[in-house]
């Protein structure tokens, strides 16, 4: 089975620390099995681990453990000792240096070898982990043979995270525990994108079975870590392997954590944010995202899999025969409440049962506002505004909503440097916010002195609402030229439609952009109409492939028909409900009135154009009756419009039902979120994972630059659906 690397044979050799460490690690991965109560484990965990092995030797050691673990069960035993060390740390007696050192060593050893076994697992049920002890194994008094090891470990890890405060003496242990959790939960990478009853996630499943009080304390601690940004001891910049005079476990933990050759878990991971981040803060968010988006799939009837012919394949296990368990961490986040308000009911008046997560919403709001350039922060904000009615209410009543909106709009402005999923999540959040009429009204009252990141033109004293209209239209144009994603189009237009009745003094530039949007979509519509008509004419009697192409073109044609109708309804709502407050919109329509002429008698659009022409007739007649000195100028035309807006009564206007869009998360949204979460976790978690072992998402798409085409849109899972006045929209 192979020999352990560099294993000294005598006690004299083992007396030297370097050789003793080599000997103990070699013995750990070797063929000999040591009982759970053996002194070997104490020697292994008490030894300062500062080996400097190259990656090749680490791989050799991992391979040896994988070969021998089925017999020795050393991985299970080191995990049990990790749980015991953490239990000592959380006991009433407090944390001592020796206990912390043992916990750190158990943690680092477990992480390295657990990750190797997971990413090299061949069996569907991860039997290589061997998370049980042999029947003949002597058991110490503090352990029972029927005890579930993964539950013991996760309970101890989560108890430490939830009950032990982050301080200079516990910082690195907290951080590496979070990294260990990411390793333990990485079994999800070996499953398919749709959760199935045969998926093996022992540590995640164990986390889901913890009592509600522990779940709440963990969610609260992870959120607090994210908000507080606790810093690494020694300023986070000193050499963690330095031999200075500072004694204690922190120096040793730092030395072990920074030892990238034996334990490749560097504790200073470079942040992807533009804002300096705390490594512990980032790890906390990653763990929280994995926990809240996990869904365990179970069979309705367990007998379906009890077939001797093993015919219960994934195909036969249809969704009708399975169900997804509730996620307690997701529930805890959804029920989180502001510490400033001692309230036991939600905004709908529903009472809560069990412990509540109480956090300062103000700090969370401000932290998210600073970090929305990062997709992990965007996903957390989405999870909160979509699932937590209390936090959404808090966001909507903030008078400084620009704290969140400005970074969202700036990110959308730089869409070419962001992934399509990042853009999609931001647009969904704008849509959710736009469902509230008070939000739509307030954003037009908040004036921005300038928008320095907007380069196309100088925006001076522009309302936040006008800027939002400008950016949404710009996103539609970018999407049309680059991504061509129907869902992005639909979300942008839906948000604009929700905002339309509440527009107040829309700026000249925003008004001009709105008309240019109609012009752009109309040109696209006309082009598709010509292509479709041409294909239908030439493909009579053609092949099935040509007929399929014509059908695809017809589908796109009808999609853009709907888009044009939505834009016309947006204009109708502004003119019907807010015309006196928006003279610049009237000016923009008059200035570009020729773009509407081709659709005036179109059967799909003429009804929606009646109001626009009623407005044009009214103001054109006022212009004709107005005498001016010299030539007409923009200022003179606008002044005539403003003067006549006061006498506008809306005579002859046809009233349409307000077009209101709402967002609802799909019932099977986990098929999008679980792969998405892990795509975000892997570049940030501080360890690598063998790409060839990943089946959760296509490996060749991992880390891709922003897409330039719609090649993958056909199979892209939907996050949610739009509903317009109760009618499903299916683009």
PDB file of N, CA and C in Angstrom, residues 297-388:
ATOM      1  N   UNK A 297     -33.102  17.011  -1.005  1.00  0.00           N
ATOM      2  CA  UNK A 297     -34.180  16.353  -1.740  1.00  0.00           C
ATOM      3  C   UNK A 297     -34.443  14.971  -1.145  1.00  0.00           C
ATOM      4  N   UNK A 298     -35.706  14.669  -0.880  1.00  0.00           N
ATOM      5  CA  UNK A 298     -36.098  13.374  -0.331  1.00  0.00           C
ATOM      6  C   UNK A 298     -37.194  12.757  -1.190  1.00  0.00           C
ATOM      7  N   UNK A 299     -37.305  11.442  -1.086  1.00  0.00           N
ATOM      8  CA  UNK A 299     -38.355  10.723  -1.801  1.00  0.00           C
ATOM      9  C   UNK A 299     -39.653  10.755  -1.007  1.00  0.00           C
ATOM     10  N   UNK A 300     -40.747  10.915  -1.711  1.00  0.00           N
ATOM     11  CA  UNK A 300     -42.054  10.825  -1.074  1.00  0.00           C
ATOM     12  C   UNK A 300     -42.274   9.412  -0.555  1.00  0.00           C
ATOM     13  N   UNK A 301     -41.856   8.424  -1.348  1.00  0.00           N
ATOM     14  CA  UNK A 301     -41.990   7.010  -0.984  1.00  0.00           C
ATOM     15  C   UNK A 301     -40.610   6.378  -1.046  1.00  0.00           C
ATOM     16  N   UNK A 302     -40.032   6.059   0.112  1.00  0.00           N
ATOM     17  CA  UNK A 302     -38.683   5.506   0.171  1.00  0.00           C
ATOM     18  C   UNK A 302     -38.565   4.178  -0.555  1.00  0.00           C
ATOM     19  N   UNK A 303     -39.671   3.469  -0.736  1.00  0.00           N
ATOM     20  CA  UNK A 303     -39.603   2.154  -1.374  1.00  0.00           C
ATOM     21  C   UNK A 303     -39.231   2.249  -2.842  1.00  0.00           C
ATOM     22  N   UNK A 304     -39.297   3.455  -3.399  1.00  0.00           N
ATOM     23  CA  UNK A 304     -38.956   3.611  -4.814  1.00  0.00           C
ATOM     24  C   UNK A 304     -37.519   3.205  -5.079  1.00  0.00           C
ATOM     25  N   UNK A 305     -36.643   3.455  -4.096  1.00  0.00           N
ATOM     26  CA  UNK A 305     -35.233   3.120  -4.291  1.00  0.00           C
ATOM     27  C   UNK A 305     -34.883   1.729  -3.788  1.00  0.00           C
ATOM     28  N   UNK A 306     -35.851   1.033  -3.200  1.00  0.00           N
ATOM     29  CA  UNK A 306     -35.564  -0.297  -2.672  1.00  0.00           C
ATOM     30  C   UNK A 306     -35.840  -1.369  -3.719  1.00  0.00           C
ATOM     31  N   UNK A 307     -35.326  -1.192  -4.899  1.00  0.00           N
ATOM     32  CA  UNK A 307     -35.563  -2.150  -5.976  1.00  0.00           C
ATOM     33  C   UNK A 307     -34.278  -2.934  -6.232  1.00  0.00           C
ATOM     34  N   UNK A 308     -34.409  -4.210  -6.255  1.00  0.00           N
ATOM     35  CA  UNK A 308     -33.223  -5.049  -6.407  1.00  0.00           C
ATOM     36  C   UNK A 308     -32.570  -4.897  -7.757  1.00  0.00           C
ATOM     37  N   UNK A 309     -33.347  -4.493  -8.764  1.00  0.00           N
ATOM     38  CA  UNK A 309     -32.759  -4.367 -10.096  1.00  0.00           C
ATOM     39  C   UNK A 309     -32.126  -3.007 -10.312  1.00  0.00           C
ATOM     40  N   UNK A 310     -32.115  -2.184  -9.237  1.00  0.00           N
ATOM     41  CA  UNK A 310     -31.477  -0.869  -9.300  1.00  0.00           C
ATOM     42  C   UNK A 310     -32.014  -0.038 -10.457  1.00  0.00           C
ATOM     43  N   UNK A 311     -33.310  -0.162 -10.675  1.00  0.00           N
ATOM     44  CA  UNK A 311     -33.919   0.582 -11.785  1.00  0.00           C
ATOM     45  C   UNK A 311     -34.323   1.990 -11.397  1.00  0.00           C
ATOM     46  N   UNK A 312     -34.130   2.341 -10.140  1.00  0.00           N
ATOM     47  CA  UNK A 312     -34.518   3.678  -9.689  1.00  0.00           C
ATOM     48  C   UNK A 312     -33.447   4.684 -10.067  1.00  0.00           C
ATOM     49  N   UNK A 313     -33.338   4.949 -11.318  1.00  0.00           N
ATOM     50  CA  UNK A 313     -32.347   5.903 -11.805  1.00  0.00           C
ATOM     51  C   UNK A 313     -32.850   7.314 -11.613  1.00  0.00           C
ATOM     52  N   UNK A 314     -31.975   8.249 -11.919  1.00  0.00           N
ATOM     53  CA  UNK A 314     -32.355   9.656 -11.803  1.00  0.00           C
ATOM     54  C   UNK A 314     -33.541   9.979 -12.680  1.00  0.00           C
ATOM     55  N   UNK A 315     -33.609   9.345 -13.845  1.00  0.00           N
ATOM     56  CA  UNK A 315     -34.712   9.627 -14.762  1.00  0.00           C
ATOM     57  C   UNK A 315     -36.054   9.184 -14.191  1.00  0.00           C
ATOM     58  N   UNK A 316     -36.056   8.030 -13.495  1.00  0.00           N
ATOM     59  CA  UNK A 316     -37.329   7.523 -12.971  1.00  0.00           C
ATOM     60  C   UNK A 316     -37.738   8.244 -11.696  1.00  0.00           C
ATOM     61  N   UNK A 317     -36.777   8.853 -11.022  1.00  0.00           N
ATOM     62  CA  UNK A 317     -37.096   9.583  -9.801  1.00  0.00           C
ATOM     63  C   UNK A 317     -37.570  10.982 -10.180  1.00  0.00           C
ATOM     64  N   UNK A 318     -38.747  11.079 -10.714  1.00  0.00           N
ATOM     65  CA  UNK A 318     -39.272  12.351 -11.201  1.00  0.00           C
ATOM     66  C   UNK A 318     -39.561  13.274 -10.032  1.00  0.00           C
ATOM     67  N   UNK A 319     -39.766  14.551 -10.362  1.00  0.00           N
ATOM     68  CA  UNK A 319     -40.014  15.547  -9.330  1.00  0.00           C
ATOM     69  C   UNK A 319     -41.309  15.263  -8.587  1.00  0.00           C
ATOM     70  N   UNK A 320     -42.238  14.515  -9.232  1.00  0.00           N
ATOM     71  CA  UNK A 320     -43.488  14.174  -8.550  1.00  0.00           C
ATOM     72  C   UNK A 320     -43.242  13.208  -7.394  1.00  0.00           C
ATOM     73  N   UNK A 321     -42.147  12.456  -7.452  1.00  0.00           N
ATOM     74  CA  UNK A 321     -41.845  11.479  -6.407  1.00  0.00           C
ATOM     75  C   UNK A 321     -40.906  12.017  -5.339  1.00  0.00           C
ATOM     76  N   UNK A 322     -40.498  13.282  -5.463  1.00  0.00           N
ATOM     77  CA  UNK A 322     -39.551  13.862  -4.510  1.00  0.00           C
ATOM     78  C   UNK A 322     -40.080  15.183  -3.976  1.00  0.00           C
ATOM     79  N   UNK A 323     -39.478  15.626  -2.889  1.00  0.00           N
ATOM     80  CA  UNK A 323     -39.803  16.947  -2.335  1.00  0.00           C
ATOM     81  C   UNK A 323     -38.543  17.509  -1.683  1.00  0.00           C
ATOM     82  N   UNK A 324     -38.523  18.826  -1.514  1.00  0.00           N
ATOM     83  CA  UNK A 324     -37.381  19.515  -0.918  1.00  0.00           C
ATOM     84  C   UNK A 324     -37.707  19.885   0.518  1.00  0.00           C
ATOM     85  N   UNK A 325     -36.778  19.580   1.411  1.00  0.00           N
ATOM     86  CA  UNK A 325     -36.975  19.897   2.832  1.00  0.00           C
ATOM     87  C   UNK A 325     -36.824  21.398   3.067  1.00  0.00           C
ATOM     88  N   UNK A 326     -37.486  21.883   4.100  1.00  0.00           N
ATOM     89  CA  UNK A 326     -37.298  23.272   4.501  1.00  0.00           C
ATOM     90  C   UNK A 326     -35.870  23.481   4.975  1.00  0.00           C
ATOM     91  N   UNK A 327     -35.365  24.672   4.727  1.00  0.00           N
ATOM     92  CA  UNK A 327     -34.003  25.014   5.133  1.00  0.00           C
ATOM     93  C   UNK A 327     -34.081  25.931   6.353  1.00  0.00           C
ATOM     94  N   UNK A 328     -33.613  25.468   7.531  1.00  0.00           N
ATOM     95  CA  UNK A 328     -33.744  26.295   8.744  1.00  0.00           C
ATOM     96  C   UNK A 328     -32.912  27.571   8.693  1.00  0.00           C
ATOM     97  N   UNK A 329     -31.791  27.551   7.967  1.00  0.00           N
ATOM     98  CA  UNK A 329     -30.945  28.753   7.880  1.00  0.00           C
ATOM     99  C   UNK A 329     -31.622  29.808   7.010  1.00  0.00           C
ATOM    100  N   UNK A 330     -32.251  29.361   5.943  1.00  0.00           N
ATOM    101  CA  UNK A 330     -33.021  30.283   5.103  1.00  0.00           C
ATOM    102  C   UNK A 330     -34.172  30.891   5.899  1.00  0.00           C
ATOM    103  N   UNK A 331     -34.863  30.065   6.676  1.00  0.00           N
ATOM    104  CA  UNK A 331     -35.964  30.557   7.499  1.00  0.00           C
ATOM    105  C   UNK A 331     -35.466  31.560   8.538  1.00  0.00           C
ATOM    106  N   UNK A 332     -34.307  31.273   9.131  1.00  0.00           N
ATOM    107  CA  UNK A 332     -33.756  32.182  10.142  1.00  0.00           C
ATOM    108  C   UNK A 332     -33.422  33.535   9.530  1.00  0.00           C
ATOM    109  N   UNK A 333     -32.864  33.527   8.322  1.00  0.00           N
ATOM    110  CA  UNK A 333     -32.545  34.791   7.652  1.00  0.00           C
ATOM    111  C   UNK A 333     -33.824  35.539   7.295  1.00  0.00           C
ATOM    112  N   UNK A 334     -34.828  34.824   6.817  1.00  0.00           N
ATOM    113  CA  UNK A 334     -36.082  35.464   6.432  1.00  0.00           C
ATOM    114  C   UNK A 334     -36.807  36.069   7.636  1.00  0.00           C
ATOM    115  N   UNK A 335     -36.593  35.491   8.819  1.00  0.00           N
ATOM    116  CA  UNK A 335     -37.263  35.986  10.022  1.00  0.00           C
ATOM    117  C   UNK A 335     -36.389  36.924  10.848  1.00  0.00           C
ATOM    118  N   UNK A 336     -35.197  37.257  10.351  1.00  0.00           N
ATOM    119  CA  UNK A 336     -34.299  38.152  11.093  1.00  0.00           C
ATOM    120  C   UNK A 336     -34.988  39.496  11.312  1.00  0.00           C
ATOM    121  N   UNK A 337     -34.782  40.081  12.482  1.00  0.00           N
ATOM    122  CA  UNK A 337     -35.409  41.347  12.829  1.00  0.00           C
ATOM    123  C   UNK A 337     -34.373  42.365  13.290  1.00  0.00           C
ATOM    124  N   UNK A 338     -34.762  43.626  13.187  1.00  0.00           N
ATOM    125  CA  UNK A 338     -33.880  44.729  13.560  1.00  0.00           C
ATOM    126  C   UNK A 338     -33.791  44.816  15.082  1.00  0.00           C
ATOM    127  N   UNK A 339     -32.580  44.966  15.599  1.00  0.00           N
ATOM    128  CA  UNK A 339     -32.409  45.076  17.047  1.00  0.00           C
ATOM    129  C   UNK A 339     -33.076  46.336  17.597  1.00  0.00           C
ATOM    130  N   UNK A 340     -33.299  47.315  16.723  1.00  0.00           N
ATOM    131  CA  UNK A 340     -33.896  48.576  17.175  1.00  0.00           C
ATOM    132  C   UNK A 340     -35.385  48.443  17.468  1.00  0.00           C
ATOM    133  N   UNK A 341     -35.993  47.368  16.980  1.00  0.00           N
ATOM    134  CA  UNK A 341     -37.429  47.203  17.165  1.00  0.00           C
ATOM    135  C   UNK A 341     -37.702  45.856  17.817  1.00  0.00           C
ATOM    136  N   UNK A 342     -38.253  45.902  19.018  1.00  0.00           N
ATOM    137  CA  UNK A 342     -38.571  44.673  19.746  1.00  0.00           C
ATOM    138  C   UNK A 342     -39.983  44.249  19.365  1.00  0.00           C
ATOM    139  N   UNK A 343     -40.056  43.516  18.291  1.00  0.00           N
ATOM    140  CA  UNK A 343     -41.356  43.163  17.739  1.00  0.00           C
ATOM    141  C   UNK A 343     -41.359  41.678  17.427  1.00  0.00           C
ATOM    142  N   UNK A 344     -42.384  40.969  17.847  1.00  0.00           N
ATOM    143  CA  UNK A 344     -42.448  39.521  17.659  1.00  0.00           C
ATOM    144  C   UNK A 344     -43.361  39.118  16.522  1.00  0.00           C
ATOM    145  N   UNK A 345     -43.812  40.106  15.731  1.00  0.00           N
ATOM    146  CA  UNK A 345     -44.632  39.795  14.561  1.00  0.00           C
ATOM    147  C   UNK A 345     -44.022  40.462  13.354  1.00  0.00           C
ATOM    148  N   UNK A 346     -44.306  39.924  12.168  1.00  0.00           N
ATOM    149  CA  UNK A 346     -43.784  40.518  10.955  1.00  0.00           C
ATOM    150  C   UNK A 346     -44.717  41.628  10.475  1.00  0.00           C
ATOM    151  N   UNK A 347     -44.384  42.201   9.309  1.00  0.00           N
ATOM    152  CA  UNK A 347     -45.155  43.349   8.824  1.00  0.00           C
ATOM    153  C   UNK A 347     -46.587  42.964   8.469  1.00  0.00           C
ATOM    154  N   UNK A 348     -46.834  41.681   8.250  1.00  0.00           N
ATOM    155  CA  UNK A 348     -48.196  41.235   7.974  1.00  0.00           C
ATOM    156  C   UNK A 348     -48.951  40.864   9.245  1.00  0.00           C
ATOM    157  N   UNK A 349     -48.262  40.959  10.399  1.00  0.00           N
ATOM    158  CA  UNK A 349     -48.914  40.642  11.660  1.00  0.00           C
ATOM    159  C   UNK A 349     -48.814  39.196  12.071  1.00  0.00           C
ATOM    160  N   UNK A 350     -48.000  38.405  11.383  1.00  0.00           N
ATOM    161  CA  UNK A 350     -47.853  36.993  11.730  1.00  0.00           C
ATOM    162  C   UNK A 350     -46.859  36.842  12.874  1.00  0.00           C
ATOM    163  N   UNK A 351     -47.234  36.053  13.872  1.00  0.00           N
ATOM    164  CA  UNK A 351     -46.359  35.842  15.022  1.00  0.00           C
ATOM    165  C   UNK A 351     -45.283  34.815  14.685  1.00  0.00           C
ATOM    166  N   UNK A 352     -44.121  34.940  15.359  1.00  0.00           N
ATOM    167  CA  UNK A 352     -43.014  34.019  15.137  1.00  0.00           C
ATOM    168  C   UNK A 352     -42.936  33.015  16.272  1.00  0.00           C
ATOM    169  N   UNK A 353     -42.543  31.803  15.923  1.00  0.00           N
ATOM    170  CA  UNK A 353     -42.290  30.769  16.914  1.00  0.00           C
ATOM    171  C   UNK A 353     -40.804  30.475  16.943  1.00  0.00           C
ATOM    172  N   UNK A 354     -40.246  30.348  18.136  1.00  0.00           N
ATOM    173  CA  UNK A 354     -38.839  30.008  18.251  1.00  0.00           C
ATOM    174  C   UNK A 354     -37.946  31.234  18.306  1.00  0.00           C
ATOM    175  N   UNK A 355     -36.629  30.996  18.404  1.00  0.00           N
ATOM    176  CA  UNK A 355     -35.669  32.104  18.538  1.00  0.00           C
ATOM    177  C   UNK A 355     -35.573  32.928  17.258  1.00  0.00           C
ATOM    178  N   UNK A 356     -35.309  34.217  17.427  1.00  0.00           N
ATOM    179  CA  UNK A 356     -35.184  35.127  16.298  1.00  0.00           C
ATOM    180  C   UNK A 356     -33.750  35.618  16.159  1.00  0.00           C
ATOM    181  N   UNK A 357     -33.329  35.833  14.940  1.00  0.00           N
ATOM    182  CA  UNK A 357     -32.054  36.490  14.676  1.00  0.00           C
ATOM    183  C   UNK A 357     -32.288  37.987  14.774  1.00  0.00           C
ATOM    184  N   UNK A 358     -31.559  38.642  15.644  1.00  0.00           N
ATOM    185  CA  UNK A 358     -31.697  40.091  15.795  1.00  0.00           C
ATOM    186  C   UNK A 358     -30.378  40.759  15.433  1.00  0.00           C
ATOM    187  N   UNK A 359     -30.423  41.613  14.429  1.00  0.00           N
ATOM    188  CA  UNK A 359     -29.220  42.276  13.935  1.00  0.00           C
ATOM    189  C   UNK A 359     -29.532  43.748  13.673  1.00  0.00           C
ATOM    190  N   UNK A 360     -28.512  44.600  13.669  1.00  0.00           N
ATOM    191  CA  UNK A 360     -28.747  46.017  13.350  1.00  0.00           C
ATOM    192  C   UNK A 360     -28.942  46.213  11.852  1.00  0.00           C
ATOM    193  N   UNK A 361     -30.164  46.443  11.435  1.00  0.00           N
ATOM    194  CA  UNK A 361     -30.440  46.639  10.007  1.00  0.00           C
ATOM    195  C   UNK A 361     -29.670  47.831   9.441  1.00  0.00           C
ATOM    196  N   UNK A 362     -29.461  48.852  10.253  1.00  0.00           N
ATOM    197  CA  UNK A 362     -28.750  50.036   9.767  1.00  0.00           C
ATOM    198  C   UNK A 362     -27.327  49.677   9.348  1.00  0.00           C
ATOM    199  N   UNK A 363     -26.645  48.893  10.168  1.00  0.00           N
ATOM    200  CA  UNK A 363     -25.267  48.485   9.832  1.00  0.00           C
ATOM    201  C   UNK A 363     -25.257  47.579   8.610  1.00  0.00           C
ATOM    202  N   UNK A 364     -26.228  46.678   8.540  1.00  0.00           N
ATOM    203  CA  UNK A 364     -26.307  45.773   7.391  1.00  0.00           C
ATOM    204  C   UNK A 364     -26.576  46.560   6.111  1.00  0.00           C
ATOM    205  N   UNK A 365     -27.482  47.529   6.182  1.00  0.00           N
ATOM    206  CA  UNK A 365     -27.802  48.383   5.039  1.00  0.00           C
ATOM    207  C   UNK A 365     -26.552  49.122   4.557  1.00  0.00           C
ATOM    208  N   UNK A 366     -25.815  49.726   5.487  1.00  0.00           N
ATOM    209  CA  UNK A 366     -24.621  50.492   5.118  1.00  0.00           C
ATOM    210  C   UNK A 366     -23.520  49.587   4.565  1.00  0.00           C
ATOM    211  N   UNK A 367     -23.356  48.416   5.169  1.00  0.00           N
ATOM    212  CA  UNK A 367     -22.327  47.484   4.698  1.00  0.00           C
ATOM    213  C   UNK A 367     -22.621  47.022   3.280  1.00  0.00           C
ATOM    214  N   UNK A 368     -23.859  46.660   3.026  1.00  0.00           N
ATOM    215  CA  UNK A 368     -24.232  46.228   1.681  1.00  0.00           C
ATOM    216  C   UNK A 368     -24.019  47.344   0.671  1.00  0.00           C
ATOM    217  N   UNK A 369     -24.343  48.572   1.062  1.00  0.00           N
ATOM    218  CA  UNK A 369     -24.150  49.697   0.159  1.00  0.00           C
ATOM    219  C   UNK A 369     -22.704  49.874  -0.259  1.00  0.00           C
ATOM    220  N   UNK A 370     -21.777  49.542   0.626  1.00  0.00           N
ATOM    221  CA  UNK A 370     -20.352  49.676   0.312  1.00  0.00           C
ATOM    222  C   UNK A 370     -19.812  48.509  -0.503  1.00  0.00           C
ATOM    223  N   UNK A 371     -20.520  47.384  -0.525  1.00  0.00           N
ATOM    224  CA  UNK A 371     -19.943  46.153  -1.076  1.00  0.00           C
ATOM    225  C   UNK A 371     -20.666  45.601  -2.294  1.00  0.00           C
ATOM    226  N   UNK A 372     -21.636  46.325  -2.839  1.00  0.00           N
ATOM    227  CA  UNK A 372     -22.446  45.759  -3.918  1.00  0.00           C
ATOM    228  C   UNK A 372     -21.690  45.575  -5.220  1.00  0.00           C
ATOM    229  N   UNK A 373     -20.461  46.053  -5.284  1.00  0.00           N
ATOM    230  CA  UNK A 373     -19.655  45.756  -6.469  1.00  0.00           C
ATOM    231  C   UNK A 373     -19.314  44.273  -6.527  1.00  0.00           C
ATOM    232  N   UNK A 374     -19.419  43.598  -5.383  1.00  0.00           N
ATOM    233  CA  UNK A 374     -19.113  42.172  -5.316  1.00  0.00           C
ATOM    234  C   UNK A 374     -20.400  41.360  -5.412  1.00  0.00           C
ATOM    235  N   UNK A 375     -20.376  40.292  -6.197  1.00  0.00           N
ATOM    236  CA  UNK A 375     -21.590  39.496  -6.424  1.00  0.00           C
ATOM    237  C   UNK A 375     -22.095  38.809  -5.170  1.00  0.00           C
ATOM    238  N   UNK A 376     -21.204  38.469  -4.247  1.00  0.00           N
ATOM    239  CA  UNK A 376     -21.671  37.805  -3.030  1.00  0.00           C
ATOM    240  C   UNK A 376     -22.560  38.738  -2.216  1.00  0.00           C
ATOM    241  N   UNK A 377     -22.198  40.021  -2.159  1.00  0.00           N
ATOM    242  CA  UNK A 377     -23.030  40.998  -1.451  1.00  0.00           C
ATOM    243  C   UNK A 377     -24.366  41.178  -2.167  1.00  0.00           C
ATOM    244  N   UNK A 378     -24.337  41.164  -3.494  1.00  0.00           N
ATOM    245  CA  UNK A 378     -25.570  41.293  -4.279  1.00  0.00           C
ATOM    246  C   UNK A 378     -26.506  40.123  -3.973  1.00  0.00           C
ATOM    247  N   UNK A 379     -25.953  38.924  -3.897  1.00  0.00           N
ATOM    248  CA  UNK A 379     -26.779  37.750  -3.629  1.00  0.00           C
ATOM    249  C   UNK A 379     -27.365  37.802  -2.221  1.00  0.00           C
ATOM    250  N   UNK A 380     -26.599  38.297  -1.249  1.00  0.00           N
ATOM    251  CA  UNK A 380     -27.140  38.446   0.103  1.00  0.00           C
ATOM    252  C   UNK A 380     -28.266  39.469   0.110  1.00  0.00           C
ATOM    253  N   UNK A 381     -28.073  40.600  -0.566  1.00  0.00           N
ATOM    254  CA  UNK A 381     -29.122  41.613  -0.623  1.00  0.00           C
ATOM    255  C   UNK A 381     -30.374  41.050  -1.288  1.00  0.00           C
ATOM    256  N   UNK A 382     -30.198  40.309  -2.362  1.00  0.00           N
ATOM    257  CA  UNK A 382     -31.351  39.677  -3.009  1.00  0.00           C
ATOM    258  C   UNK A 382     -32.075  38.758  -2.026  1.00  0.00           C
ATOM    259  N   UNK A 383     -31.322  37.925  -1.313  1.00  0.00           N
ATOM    260  CA  UNK A 383     -31.938  36.978  -0.379  1.00  0.00           C
ATOM    261  C   UNK A 383     -32.736  37.714   0.692  1.00  0.00           C
ATOM    262  N   UNK A 384     -32.251  38.887   1.094  1.00  0.00           N
ATOM    263  CA  UNK A 384     -32.938  39.651   2.132  1.00  0.00           C
ATOM    264  C   UNK A 384     -34.186  40.351   1.600  1.00  0.00           C
ATOM    265  N   UNK A 385     -34.074  41.072   0.486  1.00  0.00           N
ATOM    266  CA  UNK A 385     -35.236  41.828   0.008  1.00  0.00           C
ATOM    267  C   UNK A 385     -36.305  40.912  -0.570  1.00  0.00           C
ATOM    268  N   UNK A 386     -35.879  39.733  -1.051  1.00  0.00           N
ATOM    269  CA  UNK A 386     -36.853  38.802  -1.612  1.00  0.00           C
ATOM    270  C   UNK A 386     -37.551  37.981  -0.523  1.00  0.00           C
ATOM    271  N   UNK A 387     -36.808  37.668   0.548  1.00  0.00           N
ATOM    272  CA  UNK A 387     -37.354  36.752   1.546  1.00  0.00           C
ATOM    273  C   UNK A 387     -37.720  37.367   2.881  1.00  0.00           C
ATOM    274  N   UNK A 388     -37.101  38.507   3.228  1.00  0.00           N
ATOM    275  CA  UNK A 388     -37.306  39.086   4.554  1.00  0.00           C
ATOM    276  C   UNK A 388     -38.134  40.365   4.429  1.00  0.00           C
TER     277      UNK A 388
END
